[in-house]
PDB file of C-alpha atoms and ligand atoms in Angstrom:
ATOM      1  CA  UNK A   1      -1.912   1.941  18.517  1.00 60.00           C
ATOM      2  CA  UNK A   2      -0.832  -1.666  18.701  1.00 59.00           C
ATOM      3  CA  UNK A   3       1.893  -2.613  21.388  1.00 63.00           C
ATOM      4  CA  UNK A   4       5.395  -3.142  19.703  1.00 65.00           C
ATOM      5  CA  UNK A   5       6.096  -6.433  18.752  1.00 79.00           C
ATOM      6  CA  UNK A   6       8.890  -8.255  16.789  1.00 90.00           C
ATOM      7  CA  UNK A   7       7.290  -9.992  13.957  1.00 95.00           C
ATOM      8  CA  UNK A   8       9.316  -8.355  11.386  1.00 97.00           C
ATOM      9  CA  UNK A   9      12.560  -8.197  13.052  1.00 96.00           C
ATOM     10  CA  UNK A  10      15.626  -8.511  10.754  1.00 97.00           C
ATOM     11  CA  UNK A  11      13.604  -7.656   7.852  1.00 98.00           C
ATOM     12  CA  UNK A  12      13.433  -4.378   5.721  1.00 98.00           C
ATOM     13  CA  UNK A  13      10.607  -3.065   4.240  1.00 98.00           C
ATOM     14  CA  UNK A  14      10.084  -0.405   1.382  1.00 99.00           C
ATOM     15  CA  UNK A  15       6.693   1.367   2.247  1.00 99.00           C
ATOM     16  CA  UNK A  16       5.992   3.993  -1.139  1.00 99.00           C
ATOM     17  CA  UNK A  17       3.814   7.290  -0.202  1.00 98.00           C
ATOM     18  CA  UNK A  18       5.102   6.535   3.367  1.00 98.00           C
ATOM     19  CA  UNK A  19       4.943  10.353   4.495  1.00 98.00           C
ATOM     20  CA  UNK A  20       1.000  10.445   4.762  1.00 97.00           C
ATOM     21  CA  UNK A  21      -1.887   8.802   4.924  1.00 97.00           C
ATOM     22  CA  UNK A  22      -2.052   5.344   4.870  1.00 98.00           C
ATOM     23  CA  UNK A  23       1.275   4.662   3.860  1.00 98.00           C
ATOM     24  CA  UNK A  24       2.534   6.733   7.228  1.00 98.00           C
ATOM     25  CA  UNK A  25       0.401   4.460   9.217  1.00 98.00           C
ATOM     26  CA  UNK A  26       1.673   1.343   7.489  1.00 98.00           C
ATOM     27  CA  UNK A  27       5.364   2.525   8.023  1.00 98.00           C
ATOM     28  CA  UNK A  28       4.937   3.089  11.871  1.00 97.00           C
ATOM     29  CA  UNK A  29       3.040  -0.003  12.002  1.00 97.00           C
ATOM     30  CA  UNK A  30       5.962  -2.195  10.044  1.00 97.00           C
ATOM     31  CA  UNK A  31       8.597  -0.062  12.242  1.00 96.00           C
ATOM     32  CA  UNK A  32       6.996  -1.088  15.403  1.00 95.00           C
ATOM     33  CA  UNK A  33       6.970  -4.714  14.460  1.00 95.00           C
ATOM     34  CA  UNK A  34      10.596  -4.768  14.411  1.00 95.00           C
ATOM     35  CA  UNK A  35      11.573  -4.263  10.409  1.00 97.00           C
ATOM     36  CA  UNK A  36      13.983  -1.390   9.004  1.00 98.00           C
ATOM     37  CA  UNK A  37      11.806   0.859   6.964  1.00 98.00           C
ATOM     38  CA  UNK A  38      12.413   2.758   4.104  1.00 98.00           C
ATOM     39  CA  UNK A  39      10.007   5.563   4.369  1.00 98.00           C
ATOM     40  CA  UNK A  40       9.547   6.489   0.308  1.00 98.00           C
ATOM     41  CA  UNK A  41       8.097  10.080  -0.503  1.00 98.00           C
ATOM     42  CA  UNK A  42       7.483  11.904  -3.426  1.00 98.00           C
ATOM     43  CA  UNK A  43       7.548  15.603  -2.737  1.00 97.00           C
ATOM     44  CA  UNK A  44       7.348  15.905   1.151  1.00 97.00           C
ATOM     45  CA  UNK A  45      10.966  15.083   2.545  1.00 98.00           C
ATOM     46  CA  UNK A  46       9.957  16.979   5.614  1.00 98.00           C
ATOM     47  CA  UNK A  47       7.004  14.635   6.797  1.00 98.00           C
ATOM     48  CA  UNK A  48       9.060  11.336   5.531  1.00 98.00           C
ATOM     49  CA  UNK A  49      11.836  12.662   7.707  1.00 98.00           C
ATOM     50  CA  UNK A  50       9.511  12.707  10.741  1.00 98.00           C
ATOM     51  CA  UNK A  51       8.074   9.247  10.027  1.00 98.00           C
ATOM     52  CA  UNK A  52      11.513   7.559   9.742  1.00 98.00           C
ATOM     53  CA  UNK A  53      12.694   9.428  12.758  1.00 97.00           C
ATOM     54  CA  UNK A  54       9.703   8.318  14.642  1.00 97.00           C
ATOM     55  CA  UNK A  55      10.063   4.773  13.610  1.00 97.00           C
ATOM     56  CA  UNK A  56      13.925   4.718  14.789  1.00 95.00           C
ATOM     57  CA  UNK A  57      12.736   6.175  18.121  1.00 92.00           C
ATOM     58  CA  UNK A  58       9.742   3.740  19.040  1.00 86.00           C
ATOM     59  CA  UNK A  59      11.290   0.489  17.533  1.00 77.00           C
ATOM     60  CA  UNK A  60      12.919  -2.129  19.496  1.00 73.00           C
ATOM     61  CA  UNK A  61      14.976  -3.212  16.846  1.00 84.00           C
ATOM     62  CA  UNK A  62      14.591  -1.569  13.602  1.00 89.00           C
ATOM     63  CA  UNK A  63      15.729   1.780  11.827  1.00 96.00           C
ATOM     64  CA  UNK A  64      14.283   3.755   9.208  1.00 98.00           C
ATOM     65  CA  UNK A  65      15.453   6.308   6.456  1.00 98.00           C
ATOM     66  CA  UNK A  66      13.415   8.592   3.877  1.00 98.00           C
ATOM     67  CA  UNK A  67      13.966   8.003   0.353  1.00 98.00           C
ATOM     68  CA  UNK A  68      12.877  10.749  -2.486  1.00 98.00           C
ATOM     69  CA  UNK A  69      11.470   8.492  -5.822  1.00 99.00           C
ATOM     70  CA  UNK A  70       8.509   9.225  -8.112  1.00 99.00           C
ATOM     71  CA  UNK A  71       7.155   5.337  -8.190  1.00 99.00           C
ATOM     72  CA  UNK A  72       6.229   5.949 -11.932  1.00 98.00           C
ATOM     73  CA  UNK A  73       9.881   6.657 -12.922  1.00 98.00           C
ATOM     74  CA  UNK A  74      11.822   3.602 -13.680  1.00 99.00           C
ATOM     75  CA  UNK A  75      15.235   5.179 -12.671  1.00 99.00           C
ATOM     76  CA  UNK A  76      14.029   6.542  -9.414  1.00 99.00           C
ATOM     77  CA  UNK A  77      12.951   3.124  -8.563  1.00 99.00           C
ATOM     78  CA  UNK A  78      15.653   1.212  -9.135  1.00 99.00           C
ATOM     79  CA  UNK A  79      17.768   3.849  -7.380  1.00 98.00           C
ATOM     80  CA  UNK A  80      15.779   3.558  -4.354  1.00 99.00           C
ATOM     81  CA  UNK A  81      15.834  -0.349  -4.186  1.00 99.00           C
ATOM     82  CA  UNK A  82      19.746   0.025  -4.542  1.00 98.00           C
ATOM     83  CA  UNK A  83      20.071   2.806  -1.817  1.00 98.00           C
ATOM     84  CA  UNK A  84      17.993   0.511   0.623  1.00 98.00           C
ATOM     85  CA  UNK A  85      20.105  -2.562  -0.307  1.00 98.00           C
ATOM     86  CA  UNK A  86      23.300  -0.627   0.224  1.00 98.00           C
ATOM     87  CA  UNK A  87      21.948   0.616   3.575  1.00 98.00           C
ATOM     88  CA  UNK A  88      20.067  -2.240   4.997  1.00 98.00           C
ATOM     89  CA  UNK A  89      21.606  -5.182   2.935  1.00 98.00           C
ATOM     90  CA  UNK A  90      18.443  -6.309   1.146  1.00 98.00           C
ATOM     91  CA  UNK A  91      14.700  -5.851   0.930  1.00 98.00           C
ATOM     92  CA  UNK A  92      12.172  -8.503   2.143  1.00 98.00           C
ATOM     93  CA  UNK A  93       8.725  -6.676   2.107  1.00 99.00           C
ATOM     94  CA  UNK A  94       7.509  -4.179  -0.458  1.00 99.00           C
ATOM     95  CA  UNK A  95       4.497  -2.283   0.145  1.00 99.00           C
ATOM     96  CA  UNK A  96       3.693  -0.345  -3.017  1.00 99.00           C
ATOM     97  CA  UNK A  97       1.105   1.949  -1.345  1.00 98.00           C
ATOM     98  CA  UNK A  98       1.498   5.039  -3.477  1.00 98.00           C
ATOM     99  CA  UNK A  99      -1.780   6.318  -5.196  1.00 98.00           C
ATOM    100  CA  UNK A 100      -3.243   9.370  -6.491  1.00 97.00           C
ATOM    101  CA  UNK A 101      -6.992  10.679  -8.000  1.00 97.00           C
ATOM    102  CA  UNK A 102      -7.603  12.886 -10.704  1.00 98.00           C
ATOM    103  CA  UNK A 103     -11.099  13.066 -10.859  1.00 98.00           C
ATOM    104  CA  UNK A 104     -13.130  14.264 -14.080  1.00 98.00           C
ATOM    105  CA  UNK A 105     -16.218  13.166 -15.720  1.00 98.00           C
ATOM    106  CA  UNK A 106     -15.171  10.838 -18.595  1.00 98.00           C
ATOM    107  CA  UNK A 107     -16.097  13.208 -21.417  1.00 98.00           C
ATOM    108  CA  UNK A 108     -14.047  16.270 -19.594  1.00 98.00           C
ATOM    109  CA  UNK A 109     -11.008  13.882 -18.582  1.00 98.00           C
ATOM    110  CA  UNK A 110      -7.866  14.955 -20.573  1.00 98.00           C
ATOM    111  CA  UNK A 111      -5.545  12.136 -21.525  1.00 98.00           C
ATOM    112  CA  UNK A 112      -2.950  13.645 -19.087  1.00 98.00           C
ATOM    113  CA  UNK A 113      -5.155  13.033 -16.210  1.00 98.00           C
ATOM    114  CA  UNK A 114      -5.857   9.605 -17.475  1.00 98.00           C
ATOM    115  CA  UNK A 115      -2.138   8.811 -18.149  1.00 98.00           C
ATOM    116  CA  UNK A 116      -0.813  10.275 -14.797  1.00 98.00           C
ATOM    117  CA  UNK A 117      -3.458   7.928 -12.550  1.00 98.00           C
ATOM    118  CA  UNK A 118      -2.158   4.999 -14.607  1.00 99.00           C
ATOM    119  CA  UNK A 119       1.539   5.751 -14.406  1.00 99.00           C
ATOM    120  CA  UNK A 120       1.548   6.088 -10.631  1.00 99.00           C
ATOM    121  CA  UNK A 121      -1.292   3.499  -9.354  1.00 98.00           C
ATOM    122  CA  UNK A 122      -0.660   0.692 -12.115  1.00 98.00           C
ATOM    123  CA  UNK A 123       3.096   1.127 -13.725  1.00 99.00           C
ATOM    124  CA  UNK A 124       4.418   2.315 -10.287  1.00 99.00           C
ATOM    125  CA  UNK A 125       2.963  -0.744  -8.770  1.00 99.00           C
ATOM    126  CA  UNK A 126       4.570  -3.157 -11.551  1.00 99.00           C
ATOM    127  CA  UNK A 127       7.846  -1.150 -11.321  1.00 99.00           C
ATOM    128  CA  UNK A 128       7.973  -1.695  -7.670  1.00 99.00           C
ATOM    129  CA  UNK A 129       7.183  -5.157  -7.573  1.00 99.00           C
ATOM    130  CA  UNK A 130       9.543  -6.126 -10.284  1.00 99.00           C
ATOM    131  CA  UNK A 131      12.577  -4.584  -8.188  1.00 99.00           C
ATOM    132  CA  UNK A 132      11.442  -6.211  -5.111  1.00 99.00           C
ATOM    133  CA  UNK A 133      11.359  -9.688  -7.080  1.00 99.00           C
ATOM    134  CA  UNK A 134      14.746  -9.088  -8.535  1.00 99.00           C
ATOM    135  CA  UNK A 135      16.318  -8.547  -5.154  1.00 99.00           C
ATOM    136  CA  UNK A 136      14.370 -11.736  -3.593  1.00 99.00           C
ATOM    137  CA  UNK A 137      15.956 -13.834  -6.215  1.00 98.00           C
ATOM    138  CA  UNK A 138      19.183 -12.720  -5.861  1.00 98.00           C
ATOM    139  CA  UNK A 139      19.283 -12.660  -2.094  1.00 98.00           C
ATOM    140  CA  UNK A 140      17.692 -16.185  -1.531  1.00 98.00           C
ATOM    141  CA  UNK A 141      15.846 -17.647   1.184  1.00 98.00           C
ATOM    142  CA  UNK A 142      16.959 -16.340   4.772  1.00 97.00           C
ATOM    143  CA  UNK A 143      15.097 -19.112   6.896  1.00 97.00           C
ATOM    144  CA  UNK A 144      16.227 -17.217  10.115  1.00 96.00           C
ATOM    145  CA  UNK A 145      13.781 -14.304   9.498  1.00 96.00           C
ATOM    146  CA  UNK A 146      11.183 -15.591   7.299  1.00 98.00           C
ATOM    147  CA  UNK A 147       9.490 -18.663   5.680  1.00 98.00           C
ATOM    148  CA  UNK A 148       8.916 -16.562   2.468  1.00 98.00           C
ATOM    149  CA  UNK A 149      11.487 -15.388  -0.067  1.00 98.00           C
ATOM    150  CA  UNK A 150       9.900 -11.973   0.057  1.00 98.00           C
ATOM    151  CA  UNK A 151       6.592 -10.212   0.219  1.00 99.00           C
ATOM    152  CA  UNK A 152       4.742  -7.745  -1.752  1.00 99.00           C
ATOM    153  CA  UNK A 153       1.717  -5.967  -0.582  1.00 99.00           C
ATOM    154  CA  UNK A 154      -0.065  -3.909  -3.043  1.00 99.00           C
ATOM    155  CA  UNK A 155      -2.522  -0.918  -1.958  1.00 98.00           C
ATOM    156  CA  UNK A 156      -5.551  -1.381  -4.440  1.00 98.00           C
ATOM    157  CA  UNK A 157      -9.083  -0.215  -3.199  1.00 98.00           C
ATOM    158  CA  UNK A 158     -12.693  -1.119  -3.151  1.00 98.00           C
ATOM    159  CA  UNK A 159     -12.895   0.342  -6.482  1.00 98.00           C
ATOM    160  CA  UNK A 160     -10.952  -2.715  -7.778  1.00 98.00           C
ATOM    161  CA  UNK A 161     -14.427  -4.228  -7.984  1.00 98.00           C
ATOM    162  CA  UNK A 162     -16.797  -1.269  -7.338  1.00 98.00           C
ATOM    163  CA  UNK A 163     -17.451   0.942 -10.639  1.00 98.00           C
ATOM    164  CA  UNK A 164     -16.621   4.637  -9.748  1.00 98.00           C
ATOM    165  CA  UNK A 165     -18.381   7.239 -12.141  1.00 98.00           C
ATOM    166  CA  UNK A 166     -16.195  10.314 -12.411  1.00 98.00           C
ATOM    167  CA  UNK A 167     -13.202   8.471 -11.839  1.00 98.00           C
ATOM    168  CA  UNK A 168     -13.004   6.048 -14.644  1.00 98.00           C
ATOM    169  CA  UNK A 169      -8.936   6.389 -14.378  1.00 98.00           C
ATOM    170  CA  UNK A 170      -8.613   5.422 -10.681  1.00 98.00           C
ATOM    171  CA  UNK A 171     -11.129   2.596 -11.006  1.00 98.00           C
ATOM    172  CA  UNK A 172      -9.468   1.371 -13.944  1.00 99.00           C
ATOM    173  CA  UNK A 173      -5.986   1.771 -12.396  1.00 99.00           C
ATOM    174  CA  UNK A 174      -7.012  -0.526  -9.321  1.00 98.00           C
ATOM    175  CA  UNK A 175      -9.017  -3.017 -11.472  1.00 98.00           C
ATOM    176  CA  UNK A 176      -5.695  -3.695 -13.486  1.00 98.00           C
ATOM    177  CA  UNK A 177      -3.846  -4.079  -9.979  1.00 98.00           C
ATOM    178  CA  UNK A 178      -6.195  -7.349  -9.475  1.00 98.00           C
ATOM    179  CA  UNK A 179      -4.570  -9.019 -12.699  1.00 98.00           C
ATOM    180  CA  UNK A 180      -1.026  -7.675 -11.915  1.00 99.00           C
ATOM    181  CA  UNK A 181      -1.346  -8.816  -8.434  1.00 99.00           C
ATOM    182  CA  UNK A 182      -2.710 -12.100  -9.243  1.00 98.00           C
ATOM    183  CA  UNK A 183      -0.317 -12.880 -12.058  1.00 99.00           C
ATOM    184  CA  UNK A 184       2.610 -12.054 -10.265  1.00 99.00           C
ATOM    185  CA  UNK A 185       1.359 -14.781  -7.572  1.00 98.00           C
ATOM    186  CA  UNK A 186       0.529 -17.639 -10.110  1.00 98.00           C
ATOM    187  CA  UNK A 187       4.488 -16.765 -11.695  1.00 98.00           C
ATOM    188  CA  UNK A 188       6.406 -16.192  -8.505  1.00 98.00           C
ATOM    189  CA  UNK A 189       4.442 -18.463  -5.720  1.00 98.00           C
ATOM    190  CA  UNK A 190       6.579 -21.463  -6.826  1.00 98.00           C
ATOM    191  CA  UNK A 191       9.696 -19.302  -5.573  1.00 98.00           C
ATOM    192  CA  UNK A 192       8.280 -18.886  -2.279  1.00 98.00           C
ATOM    193  CA  UNK A 193       7.170 -15.090  -2.807  1.00 98.00           C
ATOM    194  CA  UNK A 194       3.674 -13.850  -1.549  1.00 99.00           C
ATOM    195  CA  UNK A 195       1.822 -11.191  -3.215  1.00 98.00           C
ATOM    196  CA  UNK A 196      -1.302  -9.844  -1.988  1.00 99.00           C
ATOM    197  CA  UNK A 197      -3.414  -6.716  -2.010  1.00 99.00           C
ATOM    198  CA  UNK A 198      -5.190  -4.571   0.694  1.00 99.00           C
ATOM    199  CA  UNK A 199      -8.357  -3.193  -0.587  1.00 98.00           C
ATOM    200  CA  UNK A 200      -9.205  -0.081   1.824  1.00 98.00           C
ATOM    201  CA  UNK A 201     -12.636   1.016   1.700  1.00 98.00           C
ATOM    202  CA  UNK A 202     -13.041   4.831   3.056  1.00 97.00           C
ATOM    203  CA  UNK A 203     -10.381   5.719   5.072  1.00 98.00           C
ATOM    204  CA  UNK A 204      -9.658   9.194   6.521  1.00 97.00           C
ATOM    205  CA  UNK A 205      -6.690  10.613   4.798  1.00 93.00           C
ATOM    206  CA  UNK A 206      -5.973  13.750   2.918  1.00 86.00           C
ATOM    207  CA  UNK A 207      -6.981  12.058  -0.392  1.00 85.00           C
ATOM    208  CA  UNK A 208     -10.555  11.968   0.276  1.00 90.00           C
ATOM    209  CA  UNK A 209     -10.979  14.833   2.632  1.00 92.00           C
ATOM    210  CA  UNK A 210     -14.283  16.045   1.143  1.00 91.00           C
ATOM    211  CA  UNK A 211     -15.680  12.849   1.753  1.00 92.00           C
ATOM    212  CA  UNK A 212     -15.694  13.433   5.251  1.00 94.00           C
ATOM    213  CA  UNK A 213     -14.759  16.767   6.228  1.00 93.00           C
ATOM    214  CA  UNK A 214     -18.369  18.263   6.628  1.00 95.00           C
ATOM    215  CA  UNK A 215     -20.959  16.462   9.178  1.00 95.00           C
ATOM    216  CA  UNK A 216     -23.482  16.224   5.664  1.00 95.00           C
ATOM    217  CA  UNK A 217     -20.697  14.501   3.585  1.00 95.00           C
ATOM    218  CA  UNK A 218     -19.622  11.916   6.480  1.00 95.00           C
ATOM    219  CA  UNK A 219     -23.319  11.234   7.030  1.00 96.00           C
ATOM    220  CA  UNK A 220     -23.519  10.449   3.162  1.00 95.00           C
ATOM    221  CA  UNK A 221     -20.279   8.569   3.398  1.00 96.00           C
ATOM    222  CA  UNK A 222     -21.512   6.523   6.456  1.00 96.00           C
ATOM    223  CA  UNK A 223     -24.546   5.300   4.325  1.00 95.00           C
ATOM    224  CA  UNK A 224     -22.048   3.116   2.232  1.00 96.00           C
ATOM    225  CA  UNK A 225     -20.513   1.428   5.523  1.00 97.00           C
ATOM    226  CA  UNK A 226     -22.480  -1.127   7.155  1.00 97.00           C
ATOM    227  CA  UNK A 227     -20.062  -1.253  10.079  1.00 98.00           C
ATOM    228  CA  UNK A 228     -21.157   2.822  10.749  1.00 96.00           C
ATOM    229  CA  UNK A 229     -17.471   4.428  10.945  1.00 97.00           C
ATOM    230  CA  UNK A 230     -14.973   5.387   8.617  1.00 97.00           C
ATOM    231  CA  UNK A 231     -11.993   3.502   8.569  1.00 98.00           C
ATOM    232  CA  UNK A 232      -8.637   5.138  10.039  1.00 98.00           C
ATOM    233  CA  UNK A 233      -4.991   4.430   8.622  1.00 98.00           C
ATOM    234  CA  UNK A 234      -4.178   2.235  11.575  1.00 98.00           C
ATOM    235  CA  UNK A 235      -7.117  -0.491  10.215  1.00 98.00           C
ATOM    236  CA  UNK A 236      -4.821  -0.638   7.324  1.00 98.00           C
ATOM    237  CA  UNK A 237      -1.548  -0.703   9.350  1.00 98.00           C
ATOM    238  CA  UNK A 238      -2.234  -3.626  11.093  1.00 97.00           C
ATOM    239  CA  UNK A 239      -3.426  -5.598   8.090  1.00 98.00           C
ATOM    240  CA  UNK A 240      -0.510  -4.956   6.514  1.00 98.00           C
ATOM    241  CA  UNK A 241       1.684  -6.098   9.290  1.00 98.00           C
ATOM    242  CA  UNK A 242      -0.331  -9.407   9.428  1.00 98.00           C
ATOM    243  CA  UNK A 243      -0.013  -9.539   5.516  1.00 98.00           C
ATOM    244  CA  UNK A 244       3.837  -9.218   5.879  1.00 98.00           C
ATOM    245  CA  UNK A 245       4.389 -11.362   8.586  1.00 98.00           C
ATOM    246  CA  UNK A 246       5.059 -15.251   8.765  1.00 98.00           C
ATOM    247  CA  UNK A 247       1.394 -15.233  10.663  1.00 97.00           C
ATOM    248  CA  UNK A 248      -0.082 -15.240   6.837  1.00 98.00           C
ATOM    249  CA  UNK A 249       2.380 -17.542   5.470  1.00 98.00           C
ATOM    250  CA  UNK A 250      -0.367 -19.474   3.366  1.00 98.00           C
ATOM    251  CA  UNK A 251      -2.062 -16.463   2.198  1.00 98.00           C
ATOM    252  CA  UNK A 252      -1.007 -15.404  -1.316  1.00 98.00           C
ATOM    253  CA  UNK A 253      -2.450 -13.875  -4.639  1.00 98.00           C
ATOM    254  CA  UNK A 254      -5.384 -12.514  -2.376  1.00 98.00           C
ATOM    255  CA  UNK A 255      -7.314  -9.402  -1.796  1.00 98.00           C
ATOM    256  CA  UNK A 256      -7.776  -8.405   1.680  1.00 98.00           C
ATOM    257  CA  UNK A 257     -10.777  -5.969   2.152  1.00 98.00           C
ATOM    258  CA  UNK A 258     -10.531  -3.570   4.937  1.00 98.00           C
ATOM    259  CA  UNK A 259     -13.920  -1.670   4.169  1.00 98.00           C
ATOM    260  CA  UNK A 260     -16.233  -2.155   7.274  1.00 98.00           C
ATOM    261  CA  UNK A 261     -18.209  -4.316   4.973  1.00 98.00           C
ATOM    262  CA  UNK A 262     -18.512  -1.511   2.244  1.00 98.00           C
ATOM    263  CA  UNK A 263     -18.400  -4.410  -0.694  1.00 98.00           C
ATOM    264  CA  UNK A 264     -21.304  -6.212   0.789  1.00 97.00           C
ATOM    265  CA  UNK A 265     -23.687  -3.865  -0.782  1.00 93.00           C
ATOM    266  CA  UNK A 266     -25.340  -1.975   1.980  1.00 94.00           C
ATOM    267  CA  UNK A 267     -27.694  -0.177  -0.717  1.00 90.00           C
ATOM    268  CA  UNK A 268     -29.620  -3.618  -0.654  1.00 90.00           C
ATOM    269  CA  UNK A 269     -30.092  -3.600   3.269  1.00 91.00           C
ATOM    270  CA  UNK A 270     -33.698  -2.676   2.996  1.00 88.00           C
ATOM    271  CA  UNK A 271     -34.876  -4.900   0.340  1.00 80.00           C
ATOM    272  CA  UNK A 272     -32.894  -3.111  -2.399  1.00 74.00           C
TER     273      UNK A 272
HETATM  274  P1  NAD B   1      -2.493   9.953   0.493  1.00 97.83           P
HETATM  275  O1  NAD B   1      -2.785  10.995  -0.339  1.00 97.83           O
HETATM  276  O2  NAD B   1      -2.330  10.386   2.019  1.00 97.83           O
HETATM  277  O3  NAD B   1      -1.335   8.918  -0.012  1.00 97.83           O
HETATM  278  C1  NAD B   1      -0.835   8.711  -1.399  1.00 97.83           C
HETATM  279  C2  NAD B   1       0.542   9.001  -0.971  1.00 97.83           C
HETATM  280  O4  NAD B   1       1.235   8.652  -2.467  1.00 97.83           O
HETATM  281  C3  NAD B   1       1.148  10.276  -0.719  1.00 97.83           C
HETATM  282  O5  NAD B   1       2.289  10.230   0.095  1.00 97.83           O
HETATM  283  C4  NAD B   1       1.808  10.709  -2.008  1.00 97.83           C
HETATM  284  O6  NAD B   1       2.794  11.491  -1.952  1.00 97.83           O
HETATM  285  C5  NAD B   1       2.482   9.573  -2.472  1.00 97.83           C
HETATM  286  N1  NAD B   1       2.548   9.709  -4.028  1.00 97.83           N
HETATM  287  C6  NAD B   1       1.568  10.167  -5.091  1.00 97.83           C
HETATM  288  N2  NAD B   1       2.330  10.260  -6.301  1.00 97.83           N
HETATM  289  C7  NAD B   1       3.474   9.517  -5.925  1.00 97.83           C
HETATM  290  C8  NAD B   1       4.748   9.179  -6.981  1.00 97.83           C
HETATM  291  N3  NAD B   1       4.418   9.527  -8.071  1.00 97.83           N
HETATM  292  N4  NAD B   1       5.738   8.679  -6.353  1.00 97.83           N
HETATM  293  C9  NAD B   1       5.621   8.483  -5.249  1.00 97.83           C
HETATM  294  N5  NAD B   1       4.782   8.738  -4.316  1.00 97.83           N
HETATM  295  C10 NAD B   1       3.586   9.477  -4.908  1.00 97.83           C
HETATM  296  O7  NAD B   1      -3.884   9.004   0.484  1.00 97.83           O
HETATM  297  P2  NAD B   1      -4.176   7.686   1.296  1.00 97.83           P
HETATM  298  O8  NAD B   1      -5.363   7.785   1.184  1.00 97.83           O
HETATM  299  O9  NAD B   1      -3.332   7.536   2.032  1.00 97.83           O
HETATM  300  O10 NAD B   1      -3.628   7.018   0.102  1.00 97.83           O
HETATM  301  C11 NAD B   1      -2.775   5.654  -0.222  1.00 97.83           C
HETATM  302  C12 NAD B   1      -3.173   4.607  -0.813  1.00 97.83           C
HETATM  303  O11 NAD B   1      -4.352   4.060  -0.462  1.00 97.83           O
HETATM  304  C13 NAD B   1      -3.364   5.038  -2.384  1.00 97.83           C
HETATM  305  O12 NAD B   1      -2.840   3.884  -3.238  1.00 97.83           O
HETATM  306  C14 NAD B   1      -4.808   5.160  -2.586  1.00 97.83           C
HETATM  307  O13 NAD B   1      -5.587   4.751  -3.746  1.00 97.83           O
HETATM  308  C15 NAD B   1      -5.497   4.089  -1.867  1.00 97.83           C
HETATM  309  N6  NAD B   1      -6.476   3.913  -1.134  1.00 97.83           N
HETATM  310  C16 NAD B   1      -7.079   4.897  -0.117  1.00 97.83           C
HETATM  311  C17 NAD B   1      -8.593   4.976   0.328  1.00 97.83           C
HETATM  312  C18 NAD B   1      -8.839   5.867   1.039  1.00 97.83           C
HETATM  313  O14 NAD B   1     -10.299   6.071   1.419  1.00 97.83           O
HETATM  314  N7  NAD B   1      -8.182   6.875   1.702  1.00 97.83           N
HETATM  315  C19 NAD B   1      -9.259   4.078  -0.139  1.00 97.83           C
HETATM  316  C20 NAD B   1      -8.902   2.970  -0.859  1.00 97.83           C
HETATM  317  C21 NAD B   1      -7.424   3.111  -1.509  1.00 97.83           C
END
């Protein structure tokens, strides 16, 4: 765990899906760096409250609250932003992290499993980015807290470029996210808004438990990771803090892969 810092002091950050896995680690890391944090959750109020409590306890200068919202529902997302603005005055950073899998072979995939993944993983990202940008533009620059008008970080996946049999809905949602993120960047960078994605590789969280919870499955997984360890949520937390801070001011429209080299085609290590 990183030491508390104050790179995000005076700023407010919404982290969607902040009650578990990567979102929880990101929310805690952002809080340690001094921001106020909104820990969004879908259904696990108790975990979200615990994360918010931990942030308020550990932070040198920030505070935290938990807010329920289904990111695929427009009214919920609008309400989450207005409650955040009422509580903390504005939003400076939005980390759209929520995501789900509904896996099936394509021929067995129901329309509802296709649709739900697109709704949460892509439409949810659009709704959060749209509300964040509306608020950034309304509020205007605050040079005392950041050199950017606002920052958006989309949680993508290595599957934005690695095709994934049996997970076509998920891979399509993350592939779509690249163009969403880059188009938003092109449109709003002139307003000093920064929009980037983080593409995690295999990170040990509830979403992929069966890929690491037995020695056999872990061994199989490690063949895909040149660095030879599975990622942990804090690997993503520290990347998110850097991307949210002015240290990365000139980084815009980029995907930061945090994957131990997974996207470097390890299958070709021994001459393919
Ligand atoms: P996770 O299941 O712990 O987290 C997903 C979070 O999204 C949960 O907190 C869940 O409650 C929330 N969520 C689900 N539906 C929601 C909705 N409708 N509205 C609001 N929140 C909702 O798994 P994770 O691994 O921490 O996943 C976080 C993100 O990281 C996802 O976008 C996932 O695609 C991405 N990711 C994870 C990995 C990995 O290896 N774990 C790899 C690449 C990308």
